[in-house]
mmCIF file of C-alpha atoms and ligand atoms in Angstrom:
data_model
loop_
_atom_site.group_PDB
_atom_site.id
_atom_site.type_symbol
_atom_site.label_atom_id
_atom_site.label_comp_id
_atom_site.label_asym_id
_atom_site.label_seq_id
_atom_site.Cartn_x
_atom_site.Cartn_y
_atom_site.Cartn_z
ATOM 1 C CA LYS A 1 0.038 -0.035 -0.023
ATOM 2 C CA LYS A 2 1.264 3.429 -0.986
ATOM 3 C CA VAL A 3 1.579 6.199 1.645
ATOM 4 C CA LEU A 4 3.179 8.766 -0.531
ATOM 5 C CA GLU A 5 3.649 9.275 -4.251
ATOM 6 C CA VAL A 6 5.633 12.060 -5.886
ATOM 7 C CA GLU A 7 5.092 12.377 -9.653
ATOM 8 C CA ASN A 8 7.285 14.412 -11.892
ATOM 9 C CA LEU A 9 7.984 17.122 -9.372
ATOM 10 C CA VAL A 10 9.713 20.275 -10.690
ATOM 11 C CA PHE A 11 10.737 23.134 -8.582
ATOM 12 C CA ASN A 12 12.845 26.219 -9.244
ATOM 13 C CA TYR A 13 13.899 28.672 -6.574
ATOM 14 C CA PRO A 14 13.283 32.382 -7.289
ATOM 15 C CA ASP A 15 16.925 32.825 -8.297
ATOM 16 C CA GLY A 16 16.394 30.260 -11.033
ATOM 17 C CA THR A 17 18.139 27.325 -9.436
ATOM 18 C CA ASN A 18 16.506 24.131 -10.744
ATOM 19 C CA ALA A 19 16.327 22.208 -7.431
ATOM 20 C CA LEU A 20 13.950 19.477 -8.551
ATOM 21 C CA ASP A 21 13.780 18.378 -12.149
ATOM 22 C CA GLY A 22 11.097 15.854 -12.767
ATOM 23 C CA LEU A 23 11.410 13.808 -9.675
ATOM 24 C CA SER A 24 9.163 10.758 -8.938
ATOM 25 C CA LEU A 25 9.096 8.415 -6.093
ATOM 26 C CA SER A 26 6.622 6.111 -4.338
ATOM 27 C CA ILE A 27 6.775 5.057 -0.714
ATOM 28 C CA GLU A 28 5.102 1.976 0.655
ATOM 29 C CA LYS A 29 3.518 1.878 4.115
ATOM 30 C CA GLY A 30 5.728 0.583 6.989
ATOM 31 C CA LYS A 31 9.012 0.584 5.040
ATOM 32 C CA LYS A 32 12.459 2.039 5.762
ATOM 33 C CA ILE A 33 13.364 4.212 2.963
ATOM 34 C CA ALA A 34 16.900 5.853 2.427
ATOM 35 C CA ILE A 35 17.376 8.823 0.298
ATOM 36 C CA LEU A 36 20.984 8.926 -0.730
ATOM 37 C CA GLY A 37 22.468 12.082 -2.322
ATOM 38 C CA ALA A 38 25.343 14.563 -2.176
ATOM 39 C CA ASN A 39 24.743 18.126 -0.871
ATOM 40 C CA GLY A 40 22.676 20.134 -3.214
ATOM 41 C CA ALA A 41 21.004 17.016 -4.775
ATOM 42 C CA GLY A 42 17.433 18.406 -3.829
ATOM 43 C CA LYS A 43 16.676 16.296 -0.640
ATOM 44 C CA SER A 44 15.657 19.266 1.515
ATOM 45 C CA THR A 45 13.721 20.848 -1.305
ATOM 46 C CA LEU A 46 11.642 17.629 -1.607
ATOM 47 C CA PHE A 47 11.030 17.563 2.117
ATOM 48 C CA LEU A 48 9.826 21.114 2.129
ATOM 49 C CA HIS A 49 7.311 20.051 -0.415
ATOM 50 C CA LEU A 50 6.164 16.996 1.597
ATOM 51 C CA ASN A 51 4.997 19.203 4.475
ATOM 52 C CA GLY A 52 3.513 21.812 2.153
ATOM 53 C CA ILE A 53 6.030 24.596 2.879
ATOM 54 C CA LEU A 54 6.776 24.611 -0.823
ATOM 55 C CA LYS A 55 4.454 24.110 -3.597
ATOM 56 C CA PRO A 56 5.321 22.304 -6.770
ATOM 57 C CA LYS A 57 5.829 24.410 -9.995
ATOM 58 C CA GLN A 58 4.884 21.172 -11.854
ATOM 59 C CA GLY A 59 3.889 17.703 -10.899
ATOM 60 C CA ASN A 60 1.876 16.201 -8.116
ATOM 61 C CA ILE A 61 2.157 14.810 -4.630
ATOM 62 C CA LYS A 62 -0.314 12.169 -3.430
ATOM 63 C CA PHE A 63 -0.744 11.296 0.243
ATOM 64 C CA ARG A 64 -2.710 7.958 0.843
ATOM 65 C CA GLY A 65 -3.568 8.022 -2.846
ATOM 66 C CA LYS A 66 -5.123 11.476 -2.834
ATOM 67 C CA LYS A 67 -3.599 14.395 -4.552
ATOM 68 C CA ILE A 68 -2.667 17.291 -2.332
ATOM 69 C CA SER A 69 -4.822 20.371 -3.141
ATOM 70 C CA TYR A 70 -3.034 22.891 -0.837
ATOM 71 C CA LYS A 71 -6.269 24.003 0.846
ATOM 72 C CA LYS A 72 -5.597 25.080 4.442
ATOM 73 C CA LYS A 73 -7.422 22.192 5.955
ATOM 74 C CA GLU A 74 -5.576 19.566 3.879
ATOM 75 C CA LEU A 75 -2.241 21.181 4.661
ATOM 76 C CA GLN A 76 -3.027 20.837 8.368
ATOM 77 C CA ASN A 77 -3.801 17.207 7.770
ATOM 78 C CA LEU A 78 -0.575 16.814 5.815
ATOM 79 C CA ARG A 79 1.615 18.351 8.530
ATOM 80 C CA LYS A 80 0.037 16.198 11.204
ATOM 81 C CA ASN A 81 0.693 13.076 9.194
ATOM 82 C CA ILE A 82 4.074 13.725 7.626
ATOM 83 C CA GLY A 83 6.636 14.725 10.355
ATOM 84 C CA ILE A 84 10.093 16.043 9.564
ATOM 85 C CA VAL A 85 12.888 15.822 12.114
ATOM 86 C CA PHE A 86 15.372 18.466 10.936
ATOM 87 C CA GLN A 87 19.120 18.134 10.939
ATOM 88 C CA ASP A 88 19.657 20.835 13.492
ATOM 89 C CA PRO A 89 17.560 20.361 16.587
ATOM 90 C CA ASP A 90 18.092 24.115 17.479
ATOM 91 C CA MET A 91 15.957 24.950 14.472
ATOM 92 C CA GLN A 92 13.052 22.906 15.941
ATOM 93 C CA LEU A 93 13.080 23.537 19.658
ATOM 94 C CA PHE A 94 11.922 26.780 21.032
ATOM 95 C CA SER A 95 9.875 26.140 24.338
ATOM 96 C CA SER A 96 11.224 26.599 27.656
ATOM 97 C CA SER A 97 11.062 23.059 29.165
ATOM 98 C CA VAL A 98 11.340 19.637 27.495
ATOM 99 C CA PHE A 99 7.723 18.829 28.524
ATOM 100 C CA GLN A 100 6.386 22.033 27.143
ATOM 101 C CA GLU A 101 8.306 21.648 23.884
ATOM 102 C CA ILE A 102 6.870 18.174 23.230
ATOM 103 C CA SER A 103 3.285 19.304 24.277
ATOM 104 C CA PHE A 104 3.260 22.121 21.714
ATOM 105 C CA GLY A 105 2.452 19.909 18.720
ATOM 106 C CA PRO A 106 -0.552 17.898 20.350
ATOM 107 C CA LEU A 107 -2.003 21.016 21.896
ATOM 108 C CA ASN A 108 -1.779 22.692 18.575
ATOM 109 C CA LEU A 109 -3.741 19.810 17.031
ATOM 110 C CA GLY A 110 -6.498 20.619 19.481
ATOM 111 C CA LEU A 111 -5.995 17.671 21.846
ATOM 112 C CA SER A 112 -6.959 18.040 25.523
ATOM 113 C CA GLU A 113 -4.456 18.532 28.288
ATOM 114 C CA ILE A 114 -4.973 14.889 29.394
ATOM 115 C CA GLN A 115 -4.548 13.576 25.890
ATOM 116 C CA THR A 116 -1.569 15.727 25.361
ATOM 117 C CA ARG A 117 0.070 14.544 28.550
ATOM 118 C CA GLU A 118 -0.371 10.911 27.518
ATOM 119 C CA ARG A 119 1.172 11.595 24.104
ATOM 120 C CA VAL A 120 4.090 13.501 25.688
ATOM 121 C CA ASP A 121 4.662 10.896 28.268
ATOM 122 C CA GLU A 122 4.745 8.093 25.609
ATOM 123 C CA ALA A 123 7.100 10.028 23.324
ATOM 124 C CA MET A 124 9.450 10.809 26.260
ATOM 125 C CA GLN A 125 9.452 7.165 27.225
ATOM 126 C CA ILE A 126 10.305 5.914 23.657
ATOM 127 C CA MET A 127 13.108 8.515 23.411
ATOM 128 C CA GLU A 128 14.341 7.800 26.966
ATOM 129 C CA ILE A 129 14.178 11.494 28.081
ATOM 130 C CA THR A 130 11.517 11.184 30.870
ATOM 131 C CA ASP A 131 14.260 12.056 33.477
ATOM 132 C CA ILE A 132 14.898 15.488 31.872
ATOM 133 C CA LYS A 133 11.285 16.508 31.312
ATOM 134 C CA ASP A 134 11.446 19.674 33.390
ATOM 135 C CA LYS A 135 14.836 20.779 32.161
ATOM 136 C CA PRO A 136 15.133 23.837 29.921
ATOM 137 C CA THR A 137 15.964 22.592 26.495
ATOM 138 C CA HIS A 138 18.644 25.254 25.744
ATOM 139 C CA LEU A 139 20.862 23.849 28.618
ATOM 140 C CA LEU A 140 20.847 20.282 27.199
ATOM 141 C CA SER A 141 23.496 18.476 25.308
ATOM 142 C CA TYR A 142 23.286 18.114 21.455
ATOM 143 C CA GLY A 143 22.426 14.373 21.820
ATOM 144 C CA GLN A 144 19.555 15.162 24.239
ATOM 145 C CA LYS A 145 18.213 17.945 21.974
ATOM 146 C CA LYS A 146 18.325 15.519 19.064
ATOM 147 C CA ARG A 147 16.171 13.114 21.039
ATOM 148 C CA ILE A 148 13.771 15.827 22.016
ATOM 149 C CA SER A 149 13.371 16.845 18.404
ATOM 150 C CA ILE A 150 12.376 13.412 17.632
ATOM 151 C CA ALA A 151 9.966 13.152 20.474
ATOM 152 C CA ASP A 152 8.410 16.401 19.323
ATOM 153 C CA ILE A 153 7.424 14.696 16.096
ATOM 154 C CA LEU A 154 6.398 11.333 17.726
ATOM 155 C CA ALA A 155 3.830 13.238 19.878
ATOM 156 C CA MET A 156 2.013 14.151 16.695
ATOM 157 C CA LYS A 157 1.619 10.459 15.760
ATOM 158 C CA PRO A 158 2.355 10.988 12.103
ATOM 159 C CA GLU A 159 1.937 8.149 9.612
ATOM 160 C CA LEU A 160 5.376 8.930 8.035
ATOM 161 C CA ILE A 161 8.525 10.494 9.615
ATOM 162 C CA ILE A 162 11.348 11.940 7.574
ATOM 163 C CA PHE A 163 14.711 12.208 9.262
ATOM 164 C CA ASP A 164 16.918 14.779 7.501
ATOM 165 C CA GLU A 165 20.456 13.424 7.904
ATOM 166 C CA PRO A 166 19.981 12.252 11.361
ATOM 167 C CA THR A 167 23.448 10.857 11.924
ATOM 168 C CA VAL A 168 25.474 13.597 10.364
ATOM 169 C CA TRP A 169 28.215 14.900 12.681
ATOM 170 C CA LEU A 170 27.455 12.173 15.211
ATOM 171 C CA ASP A 171 30.207 9.809 16.385
ATOM 172 C CA PRO A 172 29.581 6.025 15.766
ATOM 173 C CA LYS A 173 28.135 5.406 19.182
ATOM 174 C CA HIS A 174 25.578 8.211 19.018
ATOM 175 C CA SER A 175 24.746 7.382 15.423
ATOM 176 C CA LYS A 176 24.020 3.820 16.324
ATOM 177 C CA GLU A 177 21.849 4.973 19.195
ATOM 178 C CA ILE A 178 19.773 7.251 16.927
ATOM 179 C CA LEU A 179 19.357 4.619 14.363
ATOM 180 C CA GLY A 180 18.172 2.229 17.077
ATOM 181 C CA PHE A 181 15.425 4.791 17.961
ATOM 182 C CA ILE A 182 14.430 5.152 14.399
ATOM 183 C CA ASN A 183 14.195 1.388 13.904
ATOM 184 C CA GLN A 184 12.115 1.157 17.041
ATOM 185 C CA ILE A 185 9.687 3.777 15.776
ATOM 186 C CA ASN A 186 9.445 1.930 12.466
ATOM 187 C CA LYS A 187 8.690 -1.382 14.130
ATOM 188 C CA LYS A 188 5.723 0.196 15.761
ATOM 189 C CA GLY A 189 4.263 0.861 12.298
ATOM 190 C CA THR A 190 5.497 4.300 11.209
ATOM 191 C CA THR A 191 6.943 4.574 7.718
ATOM 192 C CA VAL A 192 10.340 6.238 7.889
ATOM 193 C CA ILE A 193 12.405 8.020 5.336
ATOM 194 C CA LEU A 194 16.059 8.888 6.142
ATOM 195 C CA SER A 195 18.283 11.112 4.021
ATOM 196 C CA THR A 196 21.973 10.648 4.141
ATOM 197 C CA HIS A 197 25.181 10.850 2.062
ATOM 198 C CA ASP A 198 26.473 7.780 3.893
ATOM 199 C CA VAL A 199 26.373 4.890 1.327
ATOM 200 C CA ASP A 200 27.176 2.155 3.901
ATOM 201 C CA LEU A 201 24.411 3.342 6.206
ATOM 202 C CA ALA A 202 21.825 3.313 3.365
ATOM 203 C CA TYR A 203 22.929 -0.154 2.263
ATOM 204 C CA GLN A 204 22.774 -1.589 5.742
ATOM 205 C CA TRP A 205 19.764 0.049 7.034
ATOM 206 C CA ALA A 206 17.148 0.560 4.286
ATOM 207 C CA ASP A 207 14.530 -1.676 2.704
ATOM 208 C CA TYR A 208 14.554 0.535 -0.385
ATOM 209 C CA ILE A 209 16.956 3.194 -1.622
ATOM 210 C CA TYR A 210 16.567 6.254 -3.863
ATOM 211 C CA ILE A 211 19.672 7.847 -5.153
ATOM 212 C CA PHE A 212 19.217 11.596 -5.807
ATOM 213 C CA SER A 213 21.376 13.717 -8.086
ATOM 214 C CA ASP A 214 20.694 17.042 -9.474
ATOM 215 C CA GLY A 215 17.056 17.078 -8.598
ATOM 216 C CA LYS A 216 16.368 13.641 -10.192
ATOM 217 C CA ILE A 217 16.278 10.068 -9.143
ATOM 218 C CA ILE A 218 19.310 8.219 -10.796
ATOM 219 C CA GLY A 219 18.817 4.899 -9.183
ATOM 220 C CA GLU A 220 16.372 3.060 -6.959
ATOM 221 C CA GLY A 221 15.733 -0.423 -5.637
ATOM 222 C CA SER A 222 16.245 -2.721 -2.746
ATOM 223 C CA SER A 223 19.668 -2.467 -1.191
ATOM 224 C CA GLU A 224 20.876 -5.650 -2.945
ATOM 225 C CA LYS A 225 19.720 -4.430 -6.260
ATOM 226 C CA ILE A 226 21.286 -1.030 -6.014
ATOM 227 C CA PHE A 227 24.674 -2.343 -5.043
ATOM 228 C CA ARG A 228 24.590 -5.064 -7.642
ATOM 229 C CA ASP A 229 23.916 -2.468 -10.310
ATOM 230 C CA ASN A 230 26.245 0.370 -9.318
HETATM 231 P P1 ADP B 301 20.151 18.836 -0.460
HETATM 232 O O1 ADP B 301 19.147 18.789 0.651
HETATM 233 O O2 ADP B 301 20.173 17.471 -1.107
HETATM 234 O O3 ADP B 301 21.531 19.321 0.017
HETATM 235 P P2 ADP B 301 18.752 21.186 -1.426
HETATM 236 O O4 ADP B 301 17.397 20.793 -1.746
HETATM 237 O O5 ADP B 301 19.138 21.951 -0.310
HETATM 238 O O6 ADP B 301 19.646 19.819 -1.662
HETATM 239 O O7 ADP B 301 19.263 22.052 -2.686
HETATM 240 C C1 ADP B 301 18.992 21.767 -4.067
HETATM 241 C C2 ADP B 301 19.456 22.786 -5.004
HETATM 242 O O8 ADP B 301 18.771 24.046 -4.687
HETATM 243 C C3 ADP B 301 20.917 23.243 -4.697
HETATM 244 O O9 ADP B 301 21.476 23.701 -5.979
HETATM 245 C C4 ADP B 301 20.898 24.400 -3.720
HETATM 246 O O10 ADP B 301 21.944 25.220 -3.813
HETATM 247 C C5 ADP B 301 19.609 25.114 -4.321
HETATM 248 N N1 ADP B 301 18.904 25.836 -3.155
HETATM 249 C C6 ADP B 301 18.492 25.310 -1.996
HETATM 250 N N2 ADP B 301 17.775 26.301 -1.241
HETATM 251 C C7 ADP B 301 17.764 27.415 -2.095
HETATM 252 C C8 ADP B 301 17.197 28.712 -1.962
HETATM 253 N N3 ADP B 301 16.556 29.077 -0.830
HETATM 254 N N4 ADP B 301 17.448 29.629 -2.991
HETATM 255 C C9 ADP B 301 18.028 29.171 -4.049
HETATM 256 N N5 ADP B 301 18.594 27.954 -4.229
HETATM 257 C C10 ADP B 301 18.446 27.069 -3.342
HETATM 258 P P1 ADP B 302 25.293 13.178 25.011
HETATM 259 O O1 ADP B 302 23.957 13.610 24.594
HETATM 260 O O2 ADP B 302 25.457 11.612 25.059
HETATM 261 O O3 ADP B 302 25.787 13.830 26.269
HETATM 262 P P2 ADP B 302 26.749 15.004 23.299
HETATM 263 O O4 ADP B 302 25.573 15.801 23.090
HETATM 264 O O5 ADP B 302 27.889 15.491 24.013
HETATM 265 O O6 ADP B 302 26.341 13.666 23.903
HETATM 266 O O7 ADP B 302 27.255 14.562 21.875
HETATM 267 C C1 ADP B 302 26.511 13.733 20.987
HETATM 268 C C2 ADP B 302 26.949 13.744 19.635
HETATM 269 O O8 ADP B 302 26.705 15.014 18.973
HETATM 270 C C3 ADP B 302 28.547 13.542 19.615
HETATM 271 O O9 ADP B 302 28.775 12.761 18.445
HETATM 272 C C4 ADP B 302 28.962 15.059 19.330
HETATM 273 O O10 ADP B 302 30.224 14.973 18.525
HETATM 274 C C5 ADP B 302 27.855 15.528 18.447
HETATM 275 N N1 ADP B 302 27.747 16.991 18.671
HETATM 276 C C6 ADP B 302 27.798 17.684 19.773
HETATM 277 N N2 ADP B 302 27.463 18.993 19.625
HETATM 278 C C7 ADP B 302 27.155 19.130 18.267
HETATM 279 C C8 ADP B 302 26.728 20.267 17.451
HETATM 280 N N3 ADP B 302 26.579 21.446 17.854
HETATM 281 N N4 ADP B 302 26.523 19.880 16.083
HETATM 282 C C9 ADP B 302 26.649 18.719 15.655
HETATM 283 N N5 ADP B 302 26.979 17.646 16.358
HETATM 284 C C10 ADP B 302 27.314 17.806 17.632
#
């Protein structure tokens, strides 16, 4: 079953940069997808389309088989269901305490305080940050902030989570830890997309890989297929 389909997406920035040049992909429910590509390949530009921050110049995006219309209500639904964990947690965290930070999303969705508390507790438990729930986020370590930024998204209970270069800059121990959390999230049924320029990571981790270059897909397939062919 398809969660997300991108068909022939074209996008140019105002300065003329052709960031996406007829890009198509299709994401199946429950899978672990890696998007492999060098800096400038178009990964972030694609992600900004997937939560409706950017609108395609040409092409379509379908969520659960339905074309996105960019009406306000539909955009809200899209942002609830497609969560993005950004590379730099400081771009995502802005509340005073960890608990408040993770509460922001569910409260914003209109959930009650009780429902919100349940969601926040669950997300903190999964990310193993319950012990720091009352700490101010700005005083925490990078590793802790990274976990909070993931808990933030988990509390929205999205169907699909995109991790934008989740292991970049991390030492092997912390990379492994973050990948462990991502796998755990996937096992509970959430579809996960991870972008990376680490070929070994994509090969070892993903069910299916897309290789991006210059705003296009230049290769795709199961890990075995990709590395047999390239
Ligand atoms: P990636 O995430 O794979 O590094 P990006 O989507 O950030 O790639 O970039 C794709 C292309 O678009 C690159 O050529 C980049 O320089 C360009 N680009 C990204 N953001 C902007 C912007 N705001 N204005 C103009 N060009 C941009
Ligand atoms: P912990 O959360 O276990 O105390 P740290 O936050 O000190 O660990 O470090 C976690 C990982 O993040 C390490 O690999 C470290 O090199 C990396 N790191 C720390 N600060 C930054 C930063 N500002 N940007 C990117 N990576 C960082």
